[in-house]
Short mmCIF file of C-alpha atoms in Angstrom, two decimals:
data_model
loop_
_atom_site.label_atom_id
_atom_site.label_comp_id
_atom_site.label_asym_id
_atom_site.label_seq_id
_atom_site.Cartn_x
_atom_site.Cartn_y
_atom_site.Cartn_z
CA UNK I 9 -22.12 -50.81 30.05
CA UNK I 10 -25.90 -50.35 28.97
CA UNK I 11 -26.72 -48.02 25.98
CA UNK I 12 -28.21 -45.36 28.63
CA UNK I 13 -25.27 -45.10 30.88
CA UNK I 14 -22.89 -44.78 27.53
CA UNK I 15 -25.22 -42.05 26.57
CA UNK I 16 -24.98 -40.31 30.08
CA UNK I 17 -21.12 -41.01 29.98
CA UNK I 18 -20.75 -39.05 26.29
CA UNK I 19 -23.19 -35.75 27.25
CA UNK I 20 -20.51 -35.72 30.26
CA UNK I 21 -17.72 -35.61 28.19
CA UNK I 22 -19.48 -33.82 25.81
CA UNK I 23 -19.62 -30.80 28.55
CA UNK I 24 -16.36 -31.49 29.51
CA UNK I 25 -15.08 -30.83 26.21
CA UNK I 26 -16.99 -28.06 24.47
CA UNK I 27 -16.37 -24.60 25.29
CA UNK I 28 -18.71 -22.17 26.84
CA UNK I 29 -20.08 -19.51 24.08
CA UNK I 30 -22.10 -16.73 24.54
CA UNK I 31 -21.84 -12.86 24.51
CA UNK I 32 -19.78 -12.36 27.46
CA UNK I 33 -17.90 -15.89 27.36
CA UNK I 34 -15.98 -17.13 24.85
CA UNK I 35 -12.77 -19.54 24.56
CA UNK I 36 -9.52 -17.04 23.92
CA UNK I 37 -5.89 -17.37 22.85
CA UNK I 38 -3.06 -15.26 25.18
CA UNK I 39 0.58 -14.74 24.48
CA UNK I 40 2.39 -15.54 27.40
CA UNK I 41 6.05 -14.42 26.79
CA UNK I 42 6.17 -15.91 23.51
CA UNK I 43 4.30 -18.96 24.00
CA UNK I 44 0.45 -19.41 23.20
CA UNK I 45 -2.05 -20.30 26.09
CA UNK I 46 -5.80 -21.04 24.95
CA UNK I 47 -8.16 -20.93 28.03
CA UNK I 48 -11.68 -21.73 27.79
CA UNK I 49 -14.51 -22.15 30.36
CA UNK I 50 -16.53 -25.63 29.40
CA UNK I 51 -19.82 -26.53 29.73
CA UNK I 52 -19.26 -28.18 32.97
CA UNK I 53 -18.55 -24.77 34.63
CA UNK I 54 -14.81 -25.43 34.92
CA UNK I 55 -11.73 -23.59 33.79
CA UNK I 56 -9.56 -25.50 30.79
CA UNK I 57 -5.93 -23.96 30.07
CA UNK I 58 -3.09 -25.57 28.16
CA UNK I 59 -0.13 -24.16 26.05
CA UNK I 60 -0.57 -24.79 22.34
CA UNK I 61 2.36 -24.80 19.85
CA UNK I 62 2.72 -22.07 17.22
CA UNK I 63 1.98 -24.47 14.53
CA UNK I 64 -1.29 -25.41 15.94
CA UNK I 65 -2.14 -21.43 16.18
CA UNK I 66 -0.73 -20.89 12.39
CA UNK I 67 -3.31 -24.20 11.22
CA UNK I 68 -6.14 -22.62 13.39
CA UNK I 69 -5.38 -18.84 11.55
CA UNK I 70 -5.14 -20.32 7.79
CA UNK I 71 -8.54 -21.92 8.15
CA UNK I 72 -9.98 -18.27 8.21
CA UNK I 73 -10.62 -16.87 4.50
CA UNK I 74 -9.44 -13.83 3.23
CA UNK I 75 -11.08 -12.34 0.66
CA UNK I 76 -10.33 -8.83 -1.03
CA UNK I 77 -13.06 -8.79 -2.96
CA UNK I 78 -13.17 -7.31 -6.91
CA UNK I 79 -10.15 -5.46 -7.30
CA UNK I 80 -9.96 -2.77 -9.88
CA UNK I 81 -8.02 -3.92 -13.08
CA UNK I 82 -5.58 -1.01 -12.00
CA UNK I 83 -4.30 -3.14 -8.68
CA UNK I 84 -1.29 -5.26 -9.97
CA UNK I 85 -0.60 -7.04 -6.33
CA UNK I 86 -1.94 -6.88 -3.10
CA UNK I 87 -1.13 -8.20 0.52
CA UNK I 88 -1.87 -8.11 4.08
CA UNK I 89 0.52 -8.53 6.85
CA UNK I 90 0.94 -7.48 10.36
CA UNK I 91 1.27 -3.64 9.40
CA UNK I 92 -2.18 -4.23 7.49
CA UNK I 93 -3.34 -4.36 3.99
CA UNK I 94 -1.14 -3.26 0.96
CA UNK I 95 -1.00 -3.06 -2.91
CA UNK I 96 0.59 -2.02 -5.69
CA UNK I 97 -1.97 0.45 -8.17
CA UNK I 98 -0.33 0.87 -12.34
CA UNK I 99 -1.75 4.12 -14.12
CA UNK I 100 -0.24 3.25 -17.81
CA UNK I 101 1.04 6.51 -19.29
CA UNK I 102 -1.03 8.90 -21.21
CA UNK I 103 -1.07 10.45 -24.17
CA UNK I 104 -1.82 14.34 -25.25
CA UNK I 105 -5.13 13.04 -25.71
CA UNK I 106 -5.75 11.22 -22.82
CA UNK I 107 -3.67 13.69 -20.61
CA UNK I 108 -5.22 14.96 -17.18
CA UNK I 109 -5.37 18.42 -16.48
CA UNK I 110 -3.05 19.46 -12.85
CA UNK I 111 -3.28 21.97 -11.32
CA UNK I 112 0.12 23.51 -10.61
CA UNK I 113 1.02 26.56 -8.68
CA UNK I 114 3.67 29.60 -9.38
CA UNK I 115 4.22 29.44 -5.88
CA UNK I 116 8.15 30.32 -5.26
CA UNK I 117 8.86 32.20 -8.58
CA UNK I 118 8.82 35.56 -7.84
CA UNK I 119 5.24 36.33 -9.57
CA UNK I 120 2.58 37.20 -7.88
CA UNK I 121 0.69 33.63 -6.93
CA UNK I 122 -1.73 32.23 -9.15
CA UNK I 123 -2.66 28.80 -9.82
CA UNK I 124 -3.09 27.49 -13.45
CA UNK I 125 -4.56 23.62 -14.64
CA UNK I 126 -2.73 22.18 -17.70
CA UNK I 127 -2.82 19.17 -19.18
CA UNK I 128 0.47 16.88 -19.13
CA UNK I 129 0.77 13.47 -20.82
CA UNK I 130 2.57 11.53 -17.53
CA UNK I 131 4.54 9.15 -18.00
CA UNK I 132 3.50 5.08 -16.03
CA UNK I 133 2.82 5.56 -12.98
CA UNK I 134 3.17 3.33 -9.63
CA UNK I 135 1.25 4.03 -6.69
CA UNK I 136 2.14 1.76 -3.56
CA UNK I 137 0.04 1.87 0.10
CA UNK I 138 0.42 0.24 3.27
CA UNK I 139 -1.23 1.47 6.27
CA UNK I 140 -1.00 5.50 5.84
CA UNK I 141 2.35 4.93 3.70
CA UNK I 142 1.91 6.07 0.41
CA UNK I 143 4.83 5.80 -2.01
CA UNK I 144 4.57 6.77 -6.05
CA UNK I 145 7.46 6.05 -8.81
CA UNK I 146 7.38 6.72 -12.50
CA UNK I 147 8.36 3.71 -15.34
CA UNK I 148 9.56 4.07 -18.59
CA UNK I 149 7.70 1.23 -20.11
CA UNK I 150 3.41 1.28 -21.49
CA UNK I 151 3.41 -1.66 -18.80
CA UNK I 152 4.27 -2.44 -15.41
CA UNK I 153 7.65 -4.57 -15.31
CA UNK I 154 8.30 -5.01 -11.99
CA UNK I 155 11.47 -6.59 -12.81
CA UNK I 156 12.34 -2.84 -14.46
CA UNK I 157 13.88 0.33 -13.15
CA UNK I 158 11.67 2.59 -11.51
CA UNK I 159 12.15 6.37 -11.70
CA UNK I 160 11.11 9.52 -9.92
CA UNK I 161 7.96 10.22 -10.30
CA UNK I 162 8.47 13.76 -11.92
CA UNK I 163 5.74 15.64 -9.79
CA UNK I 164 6.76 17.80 -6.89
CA UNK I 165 4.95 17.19 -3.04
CA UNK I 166 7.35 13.66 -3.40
CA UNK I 167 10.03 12.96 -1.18
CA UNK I 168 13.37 11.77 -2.65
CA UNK I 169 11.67 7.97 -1.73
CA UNK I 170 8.82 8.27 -3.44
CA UNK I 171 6.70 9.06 -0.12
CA UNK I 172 3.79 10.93 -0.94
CA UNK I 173 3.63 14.77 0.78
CA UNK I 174 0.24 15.12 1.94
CA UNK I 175 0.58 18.48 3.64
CA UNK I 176 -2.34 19.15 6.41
CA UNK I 177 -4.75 16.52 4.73
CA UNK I 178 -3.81 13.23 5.60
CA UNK I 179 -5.42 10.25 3.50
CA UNK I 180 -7.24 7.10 4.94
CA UNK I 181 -5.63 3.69 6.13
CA UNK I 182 -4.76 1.98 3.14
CA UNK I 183 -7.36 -0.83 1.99
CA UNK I 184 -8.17 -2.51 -1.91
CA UNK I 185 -10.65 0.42 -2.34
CA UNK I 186 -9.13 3.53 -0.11
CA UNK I 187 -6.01 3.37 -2.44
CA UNK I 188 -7.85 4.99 -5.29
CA UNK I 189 -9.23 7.66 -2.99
CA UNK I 190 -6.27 8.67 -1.96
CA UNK I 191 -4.67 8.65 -5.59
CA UNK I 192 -7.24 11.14 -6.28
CA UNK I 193 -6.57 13.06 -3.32
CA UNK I 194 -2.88 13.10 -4.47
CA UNK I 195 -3.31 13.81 -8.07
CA UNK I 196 -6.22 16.54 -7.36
CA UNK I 197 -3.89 18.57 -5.32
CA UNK I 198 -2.77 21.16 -6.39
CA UNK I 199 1.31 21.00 -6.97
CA UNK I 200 3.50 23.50 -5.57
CA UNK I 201 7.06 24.30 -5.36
CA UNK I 202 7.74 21.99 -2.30
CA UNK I 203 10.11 18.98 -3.14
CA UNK I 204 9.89 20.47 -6.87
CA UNK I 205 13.69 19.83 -7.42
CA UNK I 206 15.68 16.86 -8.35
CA UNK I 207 12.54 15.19 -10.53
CA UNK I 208 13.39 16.11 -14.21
CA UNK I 209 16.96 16.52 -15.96
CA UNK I 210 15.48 19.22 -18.35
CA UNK I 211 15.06 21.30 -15.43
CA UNK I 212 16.49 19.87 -12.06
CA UNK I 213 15.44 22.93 -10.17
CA UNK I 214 11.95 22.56 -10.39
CA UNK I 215 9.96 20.23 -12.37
CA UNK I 216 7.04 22.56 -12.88
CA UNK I 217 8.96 23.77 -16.11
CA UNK I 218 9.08 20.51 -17.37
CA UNK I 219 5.67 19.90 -16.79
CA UNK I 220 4.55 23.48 -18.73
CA UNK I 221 6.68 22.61 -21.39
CA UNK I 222 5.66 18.97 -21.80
CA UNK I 223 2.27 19.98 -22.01
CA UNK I 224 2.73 22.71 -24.51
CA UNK I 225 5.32 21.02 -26.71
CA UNK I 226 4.92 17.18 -26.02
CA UNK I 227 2.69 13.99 -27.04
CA UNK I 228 4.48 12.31 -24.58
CA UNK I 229 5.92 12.39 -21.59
CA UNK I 230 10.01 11.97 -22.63
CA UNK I 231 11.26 8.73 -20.68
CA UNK I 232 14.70 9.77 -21.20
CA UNK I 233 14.06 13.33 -18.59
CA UNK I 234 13.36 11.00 -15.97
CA UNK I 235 15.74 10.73 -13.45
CA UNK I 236 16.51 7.32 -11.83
CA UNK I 237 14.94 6.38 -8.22
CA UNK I 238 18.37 5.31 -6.89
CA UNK I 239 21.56 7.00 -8.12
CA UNK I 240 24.23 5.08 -10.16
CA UNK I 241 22.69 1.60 -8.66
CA UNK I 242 18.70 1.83 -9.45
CA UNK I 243 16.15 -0.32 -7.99
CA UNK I 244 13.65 -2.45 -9.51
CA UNK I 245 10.24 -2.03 -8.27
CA UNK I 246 10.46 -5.59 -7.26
CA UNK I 247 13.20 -4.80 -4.98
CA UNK I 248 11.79 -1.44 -3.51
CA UNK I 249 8.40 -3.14 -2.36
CA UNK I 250 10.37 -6.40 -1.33
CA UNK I 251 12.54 -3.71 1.12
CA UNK I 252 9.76 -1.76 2.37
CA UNK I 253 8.02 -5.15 3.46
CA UNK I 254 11.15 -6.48 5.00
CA UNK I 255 12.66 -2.88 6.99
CA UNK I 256 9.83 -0.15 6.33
CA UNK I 257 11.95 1.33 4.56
CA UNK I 258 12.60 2.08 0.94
CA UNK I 259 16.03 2.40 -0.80
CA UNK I 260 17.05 6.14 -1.91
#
């Protein structure tokens, strides 16, 4: 064969071979009862089909970087998975000093409704997203052990699973950067008397006393008032994230 007719003979295979590309054509990848069919149209004009194996797809998929970007020093892990980005935020606890003022309602007893902001030393603090999941525990330790026992988080507007109670304002998908907006949402709110029991063993009936009296009496937020996440078993946090991951749900 001459140079020019192996030159004619690649181009043809050439346009046999490479896929069509353009705005409105483009090779694709469809799940046909469990099994992966990419179809493309090549140069040629012709249709091109054939099955690939799911190890082929999962090679294809891993060559495509993922980057979060700078994460705030705050953000201890961080995933995504088919339900979308998550992470894992640590607030270490505060001091008197470094306290932040909440604002916390009488809302429930008996006086006449006013709202008041005072300034209570918390205790760690974990703050997990995924999609519009929010979760938040309390630690006994200055840093995060995920290994460790996690706590309720003694604030009220928390269910018994550490889901976050947003009321009627409903925070953003969950992404690296969202999470902190809708910490602030959560922590800017103002807290009321729902879900106010079970969240401190100085005062099991509501944990706004606790708070009042922590942050009139206290340096510190007392580890040993905090009441444990899971009853006579706990949970690491380890274990609660690994859960959630695996069943979407979290152990109570």
């Amino acid at each position: 064969m001459d140079s020019l007719s192996l030159i004619g003979t690649r181009e043809a295979e050439s346009k046999l071979s490479l896929p069509v590309q353009s705005a409105s054509d483009n090779p694709r990848l469809e799940f046909r009862d469990g099994q992966f069919l990419f179809a493309m149209q090549n140069q040629e004009g012709g249709l091109v089909e054939r099955f690939v194996s799911a190890a082929a797809v999962r090679e294809a998929f891993a060559q495509i970087p993922i980057d979060s970007g700078w994460l705030p020093p705050e953000i201890v892990r961080w995933g995504n998975g088919s339900h979308g980005e998550w992470a894992v935020a640590f607030f270490p606890p505060a001091n008197a000093v470094q306290s932040r003022a909440l604002e916390i309602s009488n809302e429930g007893s008996g006086a006449e409704f006013s709202v008041e902001r005072i300034k209570v030393p918390l205790p760690g603090l974990v703050f997990f997203g995924m999609g519009t999941n929010y979760h938040i525990w309390a630690v006994k330790t200055a840093e995060l052990r995920p290994y460790h026992e996690i706590y309720r988080c003694p604030l009220p507007n928390v269910y018994q699973d550490g889901a976050v109670c947003w009321g009627l304002v409903k925070p953003t998908r969950m992404t690296s950067k969202s999470l902190f907006d809708a910490w602030e949402l959560f922590i800017a709110s103002t807290f009321n008397n729902h879900l106010a029991a079970g969240k401190s063993k100085r005062s099991r009936d509501d944990v706004r006393v606790t708070l009042r009296d922590v942050a009139a009496n206290e340096l510190h937020y007392p580890a040993q008032d905090l009441i444990r996440q899971v009853d006579h078993t706990g949970v690491t946090l380890d274990q609660a994230i690994t859960q959630f991951l695996e069943t979407g749900k979290m152990p109570q």
